[in-house]
mmCIF file with all atom_site columns, C-alpha atoms in Angstrom:
data_model
loop_
_atom_site.group_PDB
_atom_site.id
_atom_site.type_symbol
_atom_site.label_atom_id
_atom_site.label_alt_id
_atom_site.label_comp_id
_atom_site.label_asym_id
_atom_site.label_entity_id
_atom_site.label_seq_id
_atom_site.pdbx_PDB_ins_code
_atom_site.Cartn_x
_atom_site.Cartn_y
_atom_site.Cartn_z
_atom_site.occupancy
_atom_site.B_iso_or_equiv
_atom_site.pdbx_formal_charge
_atom_site.auth_seq_id
_atom_site.auth_comp_id
_atom_site.auth_asym_id
_atom_site.auth_atom_id
_atom_site.pdbx_PDB_model_num
ATOM 1   C CA . MET A 1 1   ? 53.391 273.274 222.849 1.00 0.00 ? 1   MET A CA 1
ATOM 2   C CA . ASN A 1 2   ? 55.384 275.692 220.708 1.00 0.00 ? 2   ASN A CA 1
ATOM 3   C CA . ASP A 1 3   ? 55.538 274.780 217.480 1.00 0.00 ? 3   ASP A CA 1
ATOM 4   C CA . HIS A 1 4   ? 59.430 274.592 217.835 1.00 0.00 ? 4   HIS A CA 1
ATOM 5   C CA . ASP A 1 5   ? 58.589 271.461 219.995 1.00 0.00 ? 5   ASP A CA 1
ATOM 6   C CA . LEU A 1 6   ? 55.885 269.853 218.108 1.00 0.00 ? 6   LEU A CA 1
ATOM 7   C CA . LEU A 1 7   ? 58.438 269.499 215.710 1.00 0.00 ? 7   LEU A CA 1
ATOM 8   C CA . ARG A 1 8   ? 61.098 267.146 217.486 1.00 0.00 ? 8   ARG A CA 1
ATOM 9   C CA . HIS A 1 9   ? 58.776 264.663 217.343 1.00 0.00 ? 9   HIS A CA 1
ATOM 10  C CA . ALA A 1 10  ? 59.278 264.700 213.224 1.00 0.00 ? 10  ALA A CA 1
ATOM 11  C CA . LEU A 1 11  ? 62.811 265.355 213.833 1.00 0.00 ? 11  LEU A CA 1
ATOM 12  C CA . GLU A 1 12  ? 63.150 262.145 216.168 1.00 0.00 ? 12  GLU A CA 1
ATOM 13  C CA . GLU A 1 13  ? 61.134 260.468 213.493 1.00 0.00 ? 13  GLU A CA 1
ATOM 14  C CA . ALA A 1 14  ? 63.228 261.635 210.632 1.00 0.00 ? 14  ALA A CA 1
ATOM 15  C CA . ARG A 1 15  ? 66.295 260.705 212.703 1.00 0.00 ? 15  ARG A CA 1
ATOM 16  C CA . ARG A 1 16  ? 65.053 257.060 213.012 1.00 0.00 ? 16  ARG A CA 1
ATOM 17  C CA . GLY A 1 17  ? 63.829 257.275 209.844 1.00 0.00 ? 17  GLY A CA 1
ATOM 18  C CA . LEU A 1 18  ? 67.760 258.030 209.059 1.00 0.00 ? 18  LEU A CA 1
ATOM 19  C CA . ALA A 1 19  ? 69.691 255.634 211.314 1.00 0.00 ? 19  ALA A CA 1
ATOM 20  C CA . GLU A 1 20  ? 67.437 252.204 209.542 1.00 0.00 ? 20  GLU A CA 1
ATOM 21  C CA . GLY A 1 21  ? 69.161 253.434 206.011 1.00 0.00 ? 21  GLY A CA 1
ATOM 22  C CA . GLY A 1 22  ? 65.961 255.315 204.940 1.00 0.00 ? 22  GLY A CA 1
ATOM 23  C CA . VAL A 1 23  ? 64.836 259.236 203.968 1.00 0.00 ? 23  VAL A CA 1
ATOM 24  C CA . PRO A 1 24  ? 64.920 261.256 207.384 1.00 0.00 ? 24  PRO A CA 1
ATOM 25  C CA . ILE A 1 25  ? 62.069 262.832 206.831 1.00 0.00 ? 25  ILE A CA 1
ATOM 26  C CA . GLY A 1 26  ? 59.575 262.977 209.910 1.00 0.00 ? 26  GLY A CA 1
ATOM 27  C CA . ALA A 1 27  ? 56.026 263.467 210.430 1.00 0.00 ? 27  ALA A CA 1
ATOM 28  C CA . ALA A 1 28  ? 53.735 264.163 213.445 1.00 0.00 ? 28  ALA A CA 1
ATOM 29  C CA . LEU A 1 29  ? 49.761 265.071 213.442 1.00 0.00 ? 29  LEU A CA 1
ATOM 30  C CA . VAL A 1 30  ? 48.529 266.517 216.138 1.00 0.00 ? 30  VAL A CA 1
ATOM 31  C CA . ARG A 1 31  ? 45.765 267.907 217.898 1.00 0.00 ? 31  ARG A CA 1
ATOM 32  C CA . GLU A 1 32  ? 45.184 270.594 220.805 1.00 0.00 ? 32  GLU A CA 1
ATOM 33  C CA . GLY A 1 33  ? 48.917 269.635 221.749 1.00 0.00 ? 33  GLY A CA 1
ATOM 34  C CA . GLU A 1 34  ? 48.547 266.089 221.954 1.00 0.00 ? 34  GLU A CA 1
ATOM 35  C CA . VAL A 1 35  ? 50.084 263.560 219.559 1.00 0.00 ? 35  VAL A CA 1
ATOM 36  C CA . LEU A 1 36  ? 48.047 261.620 217.717 1.00 0.00 ? 36  LEU A CA 1
ATOM 37  C CA . GLY A 1 37  ? 50.952 259.286 215.552 1.00 0.00 ? 37  GLY A CA 1
ATOM 38  C CA . THR A 1 38  ? 54.790 259.525 213.581 1.00 0.00 ? 38  THR A CA 1
ATOM 39  C CA . GLY A 1 39  ? 55.485 258.420 211.334 1.00 0.00 ? 39  GLY A CA 1
ATOM 40  C CA . ARG A 1 40  ? 58.381 258.602 208.948 1.00 0.00 ? 40  ARG A CA 1
ATOM 41  C CA . ASN A 1 41  ? 59.409 257.731 205.463 1.00 0.00 ? 41  ASN A CA 1
ATOM 42  C CA . ARG A 1 42  ? 59.744 254.110 204.947 1.00 0.00 ? 42  ARG A CA 1
ATOM 43  C CA . ARG A 1 43  ? 59.997 253.827 200.750 1.00 0.00 ? 43  ARG A CA 1
ATOM 44  C CA . VAL A 1 44  ? 63.316 252.138 201.337 1.00 0.00 ? 44  VAL A CA 1
ATOM 45  C CA . GLN A 1 45  ? 63.363 250.292 204.986 1.00 0.00 ? 45  GLN A CA 1
ATOM 46  C CA . GLN A 1 46  ? 59.471 248.762 203.120 1.00 0.00 ? 46  GLN A CA 1
ATOM 47  C CA . GLY A 1 47  ? 59.925 248.898 199.850 1.00 0.00 ? 47  GLY A CA 1
ATOM 48  C CA . SER A 1 48  ? 57.416 251.162 199.204 1.00 0.00 ? 48  SER A CA 1
ATOM 49  C CA . ALA A 1 49  ? 56.814 253.378 196.638 1.00 0.00 ? 49  ALA A CA 1
ATOM 50  C CA . ILE A 1 50  ? 54.434 255.643 198.858 1.00 0.00 ? 50  ILE A CA 1
ATOM 51  C CA . ARG A 1 51  ? 55.889 255.927 202.694 1.00 0.00 ? 51  ARG A CA 1
ATOM 52  C CA . HIS A 1 52  ? 56.854 259.232 202.802 1.00 0.00 ? 52  HIS A CA 1
ATOM 53  C CA . GLY A 1 53  ? 56.964 260.949 206.111 1.00 0.00 ? 53  GLY A CA 1
ATOM 54  C CA . GLU A 1 54  ? 53.355 262.805 206.676 1.00 0.00 ? 54  GLU A CA 1
ATOM 55  C CA . THR A 1 55  ? 51.656 259.353 204.490 1.00 0.00 ? 55  THR A CA 1
ATOM 56  C CA . ASP A 1 56  ? 53.626 257.107 207.294 1.00 0.00 ? 56  ASP A CA 1
ATOM 57  C CA . CYS A 1 57  ? 52.109 258.874 209.644 1.00 0.00 ? 57  CYS A CA 1
ATOM 58  C CA . LEU A 1 58  ? 48.642 259.162 208.836 1.00 0.00 ? 58  LEU A CA 1
ATOM 59  C CA . GLU A 1 59  ? 48.384 255.330 207.838 1.00 0.00 ? 59  GLU A CA 1
ATOM 60  C CA . ASN A 1 60  ? 50.084 254.886 211.162 1.00 0.00 ? 60  ASN A CA 1
ATOM 61  C CA . ILE A 1 61  ? 47.566 256.683 212.964 1.00 0.00 ? 61  ILE A CA 1
ATOM 62  C CA . GLY A 1 62  ? 44.879 254.825 211.124 1.00 0.00 ? 62  GLY A CA 1
ATOM 63  C CA . ARG A 1 63  ? 41.390 256.157 210.332 1.00 0.00 ? 63  ARG A CA 1
ATOM 64  C CA . LEU A 1 64  ? 40.502 259.116 211.953 1.00 0.00 ? 64  LEU A CA 1
ATOM 65  C CA . PRO A 1 65  ? 37.013 261.238 211.431 1.00 0.00 ? 65  PRO A CA 1
ATOM 66  C CA . ALA A 1 66  ? 36.681 263.743 209.584 1.00 0.00 ? 66  ALA A CA 1
ATOM 67  C CA . SER A 1 67  ? 36.385 266.523 212.509 1.00 0.00 ? 67  SER A CA 1
ATOM 68  C CA . VAL A 1 68  ? 39.728 265.290 214.247 1.00 0.00 ? 68  VAL A CA 1
ATOM 69  C CA . TYR A 1 69  ? 41.309 265.639 211.290 1.00 0.00 ? 69  TYR A CA 1
ATOM 70  C CA . ALA A 1 70  ? 39.743 269.154 210.914 1.00 0.00 ? 70  ALA A CA 1
ATOM 71  C CA . ARG A 1 71  ? 41.104 270.273 213.804 1.00 0.00 ? 71  ARG A CA 1
ATOM 72  C CA . SER A 1 72  ? 44.772 268.998 213.735 1.00 0.00 ? 72  SER A CA 1
ATOM 73  C CA . THR A 1 73  ? 47.697 270.338 212.569 1.00 0.00 ? 73  THR A CA 1
ATOM 74  C CA . MET A 1 74  ? 50.620 268.108 210.082 1.00 0.00 ? 74  MET A CA 1
ATOM 75  C CA . VAL A 1 75  ? 53.601 269.109 211.123 1.00 0.00 ? 75  VAL A CA 1
ATOM 76  C CA . THR A 1 76  ? 56.748 267.438 208.662 1.00 0.00 ? 76  THR A CA 1
ATOM 77  C CA . THR A 1 77  ? 60.590 267.971 209.292 1.00 0.00 ? 77  THR A CA 1
ATOM 78  C CA . LEU A 1 78  ? 61.130 269.352 205.090 1.00 0.00 ? 78  LEU A CA 1
ATOM 79  C CA . SER A 1 79  ? 58.133 270.614 202.555 1.00 0.00 ? 79  SER A CA 1
ATOM 80  C CA . PRO A 1 80  ? 55.408 268.113 201.814 1.00 0.00 ? 80  PRO A CA 1
ATOM 81  C CA . CYS A 1 81  ? 56.094 266.637 198.209 1.00 0.00 ? 81  CYS A CA 1
ATOM 82  C CA . ASP A 1 82  ? 53.056 267.368 196.125 1.00 0.00 ? 82  ASP A CA 1
ATOM 83  C CA . MET A 1 83  ? 51.047 263.601 196.984 1.00 0.00 ? 83  MET A CA 1
ATOM 84  C CA . CYS A 1 84  ? 52.058 264.315 200.748 1.00 0.00 ? 84  CYS A CA 1
ATOM 85  C CA . THR A 1 85  ? 50.312 267.993 200.130 1.00 0.00 ? 85  THR A CA 1
ATOM 86  C CA . GLY A 1 86  ? 47.758 266.147 199.002 1.00 0.00 ? 86  GLY A CA 1
ATOM 87  C CA . ALA A 1 87  ? 46.946 263.245 201.468 1.00 0.00 ? 87  ALA A CA 1
ATOM 88  C CA . ILE A 1 88  ? 46.407 267.369 203.381 1.00 0.00 ? 88  ILE A CA 1
ATOM 89  C CA . LEU A 1 89  ? 44.074 268.730 201.128 1.00 0.00 ? 89  LEU A CA 1
ATOM 90  C CA . LEU A 1 90  ? 42.051 265.292 201.199 1.00 0.00 ? 90  LEU A CA 1
ATOM 91  C CA . TYR A 1 91  ? 42.077 265.280 204.829 1.00 0.00 ? 91  TYR A CA 1
ATOM 92  C CA . GLY A 1 92  ? 41.119 268.857 205.679 1.00 0.00 ? 92  GLY A CA 1
ATOM 93  C CA . ILE A 1 93  ? 44.364 269.365 207.594 1.00 0.00 ? 93  ILE A CA 1
ATOM 94  C CA . PRO A 1 94  ? 44.517 273.432 208.350 1.00 0.00 ? 94  PRO A CA 1
ATOM 95  C CA . ARG A 1 95  ? 47.464 273.819 209.593 1.00 0.00 ? 95  ARG A CA 1
ATOM 96  C CA . VAL A 1 96  ? 50.966 272.429 208.459 1.00 0.00 ? 96  VAL A CA 1
ATOM 97  C CA . VAL A 1 97  ? 54.628 273.413 210.555 1.00 0.00 ? 97  VAL A CA 1
ATOM 98  C CA . ILE A 1 98  ? 57.586 272.127 208.213 1.00 0.00 ? 98  ILE A CA 1
ATOM 99  C CA . GLY A 1 99  ? 61.054 272.171 209.848 1.00 0.00 ? 99  GLY A CA 1
ATOM 100 C CA . GLU A 1 100 ? 62.520 273.318 206.607 1.00 0.00 ? 100 GLU A CA 1
ATOM 101 C CA . ASN A 1 101 ? 61.998 274.122 203.008 1.00 0.00 ? 101 ASN A CA 1
ATOM 102 C CA . ARG A 1 102 ? 65.504 274.689 201.797 1.00 0.00 ? 102 ARG A CA 1
ATOM 103 C CA . ASN A 1 103 ? 66.193 271.992 199.767 1.00 0.00 ? 103 ASN A CA 1
ATOM 104 C CA . PHE A 1 104 ? 63.165 270.817 198.450 1.00 0.00 ? 104 PHE A CA 1
ATOM 105 C CA . LEU A 1 105 ? 60.090 273.370 198.018 1.00 0.00 ? 105 LEU A CA 1
ATOM 106 C CA . GLY A 1 106 ? 56.957 270.964 197.543 1.00 0.00 ? 106 GLY A CA 1
ATOM 107 C CA . GLY A 1 107 ? 53.440 272.339 198.145 1.00 0.00 ? 107 GLY A CA 1
ATOM 108 C CA . GLU A 1 108 ? 52.754 274.808 200.195 1.00 0.00 ? 108 GLU A CA 1
ATOM 109 C CA . GLU A 1 109 ? 51.696 277.354 197.699 1.00 0.00 ? 109 GLU A CA 1
ATOM 110 C CA . LEU A 1 110 ? 49.516 275.023 196.010 1.00 0.00 ? 110 LEU A CA 1
ATOM 111 C CA . LEU A 1 111 ? 48.170 274.497 200.371 1.00 0.00 ? 111 LEU A CA 1
ATOM 112 C CA . ARG A 1 112 ? 48.041 278.346 200.744 1.00 0.00 ? 112 ARG A CA 1
ATOM 113 C CA . ARG A 1 113 ? 45.730 278.679 197.907 1.00 0.00 ? 113 ARG A CA 1
ATOM 114 C CA . ARG A 1 114 ? 43.566 275.931 199.990 1.00 0.00 ? 114 ARG A CA 1
ATOM 115 C CA . GLY A 1 115 ? 43.242 277.786 202.684 1.00 0.00 ? 115 GLY A CA 1
ATOM 116 C CA . VAL A 1 116 ? 45.698 276.119 204.536 1.00 0.00 ? 116 VAL A CA 1
ATOM 117 C CA . GLU A 1 117 ? 47.877 277.945 206.759 1.00 0.00 ? 117 GLU A CA 1
ATOM 118 C CA . VAL A 1 118 ? 51.827 276.847 206.010 1.00 0.00 ? 118 VAL A CA 1
ATOM 119 C CA . VAL A 1 119 ? 53.979 278.045 209.531 1.00 0.00 ? 119 VAL A CA 1
ATOM 120 C CA . VAL A 1 120 ? 57.786 277.680 207.826 1.00 0.00 ? 120 VAL A CA 1
ATOM 121 C CA . LEU A 1 121 ? 60.368 277.355 211.418 1.00 0.00 ? 121 LEU A CA 1
ATOM 122 C CA . ASP A 1 122 ? 63.399 276.912 208.785 1.00 0.00 ? 122 ASP A CA 1
ATOM 123 C CA . ASP A 1 123 ? 64.843 274.961 211.499 1.00 0.00 ? 123 ASP A CA 1
ATOM 124 C CA . PRO A 1 124 ? 69.039 274.403 211.318 1.00 0.00 ? 124 PRO A CA 1
ATOM 125 C CA . ASP A 1 125 ? 68.601 270.940 212.365 1.00 0.00 ? 125 ASP A CA 1
ATOM 126 C CA . CYS A 1 126 ? 66.131 269.298 209.918 1.00 0.00 ? 126 CYS A CA 1
ATOM 127 C CA . VAL A 1 127 ? 67.887 271.459 207.450 1.00 0.00 ? 127 VAL A CA 1
ATOM 128 C CA . GLU A 1 128 ? 71.754 270.581 208.057 1.00 0.00 ? 128 GLU A CA 1
ATOM 129 C CA . MET A 1 129 ? 70.247 266.568 209.266 1.00 0.00 ? 129 MET A CA 1
ATOM 130 C CA . MET A 1 130 ? 68.613 267.006 204.266 1.00 0.00 ? 130 MET A CA 1
ATOM 131 C CA . GLY A 1 131 ? 70.928 268.883 202.752 1.00 0.00 ? 131 GLY A CA 1
ATOM 132 C CA . SER A 1 132 ? 73.894 266.284 204.499 1.00 0.00 ? 132 SER A CA 1
ATOM 133 C CA . PHE A 1 133 ? 71.503 263.237 202.974 1.00 0.00 ? 133 PHE A CA 1
ATOM 134 C CA . ILE A 1 134 ? 71.060 263.817 199.858 1.00 0.00 ? 134 ILE A CA 1
ATOM 135 C CA . ALA A 1 135 ? 74.860 264.711 199.461 1.00 0.00 ? 135 ALA A CA 1
ATOM 136 C CA . ALA A 1 136 ? 75.202 262.028 200.827 1.00 0.00 ? 136 ALA A CA 1
ATOM 137 C CA . ASN A 1 137 ? 72.872 260.556 198.204 1.00 0.00 ? 137 ASN A CA 1
ATOM 138 C CA . PRO A 1 138 ? 71.572 261.520 195.308 1.00 0.00 ? 138 PRO A CA 1
ATOM 139 C CA . GLU A 1 139 ? 70.083 258.817 193.484 1.00 0.00 ? 139 GLU A CA 1
ATOM 140 C CA . LEU A 1 140 ? 67.706 257.877 196.642 1.00 0.00 ? 140 LEU A CA 1
ATOM 141 C CA . TRP A 1 141 ? 67.153 260.584 196.736 1.00 0.00 ? 141 TRP A CA 1
ATOM 142 C CA . ASN A 1 142 ? 65.449 261.640 193.184 1.00 0.00 ? 142 ASN A CA 1
ATOM 143 C CA . GLU A 1 143 ? 64.302 258.661 192.817 1.00 0.00 ? 143 GLU A CA 1
ATOM 144 C CA . ASP A 1 144 ? 62.002 260.004 197.055 1.00 0.00 ? 144 ASP A CA 1
ATOM 145 C CA . ILE A 1 145 ? 60.794 263.180 195.274 1.00 0.00 ? 145 ILE A CA 1
ATOM 146 C CA . GLY A 1 146 ? 60.535 261.153 191.364 1.00 0.00 ? 146 GLY A CA 1
ATOM 147 C CA . VAL A 1 147 ? 62.824 262.909 189.949 1.00 0.00 ? 147 VAL A CA 1
ATOM 148 C CA . GLU A 1 148 ? 65.137 260.951 186.862 1.00 0.00 ? 148 GLU A CA 1
ATOM 149 C CA . ALA A 1 149 ? 68.978 261.485 187.641 1.00 0.00 ? 149 ALA A CA 1
#
């Protein structure tokens, strides 16, 4: 599987989240070509302060040994925010594949400085979905990224 194939899993989750009335960000954790689990931003659906795509993915998978994280890739439809960047660093995930960073630029530089390989695919489906969502739901988007409108 290449990175674009892996992104399809995260994009499917983002679309599910959008259909549920949530913020359309999805993620998948992959080890050696095997999808260990997926997640989507479920802050709205669960009334949660922390269920972003990446954190939901990690929670859905459950506890894993450090050796599994150390051989994994986090795939996400949108550049990871500071919270999700911290989770990636905390668990020692060495590689992140990002669908797009035009609509939001998260902690990519921090990840790179800490030795994480960061790949940005600039996927047009991810760009369009997130851009349309932000235009239609600016208050919800600002809440999701911790900005007072």
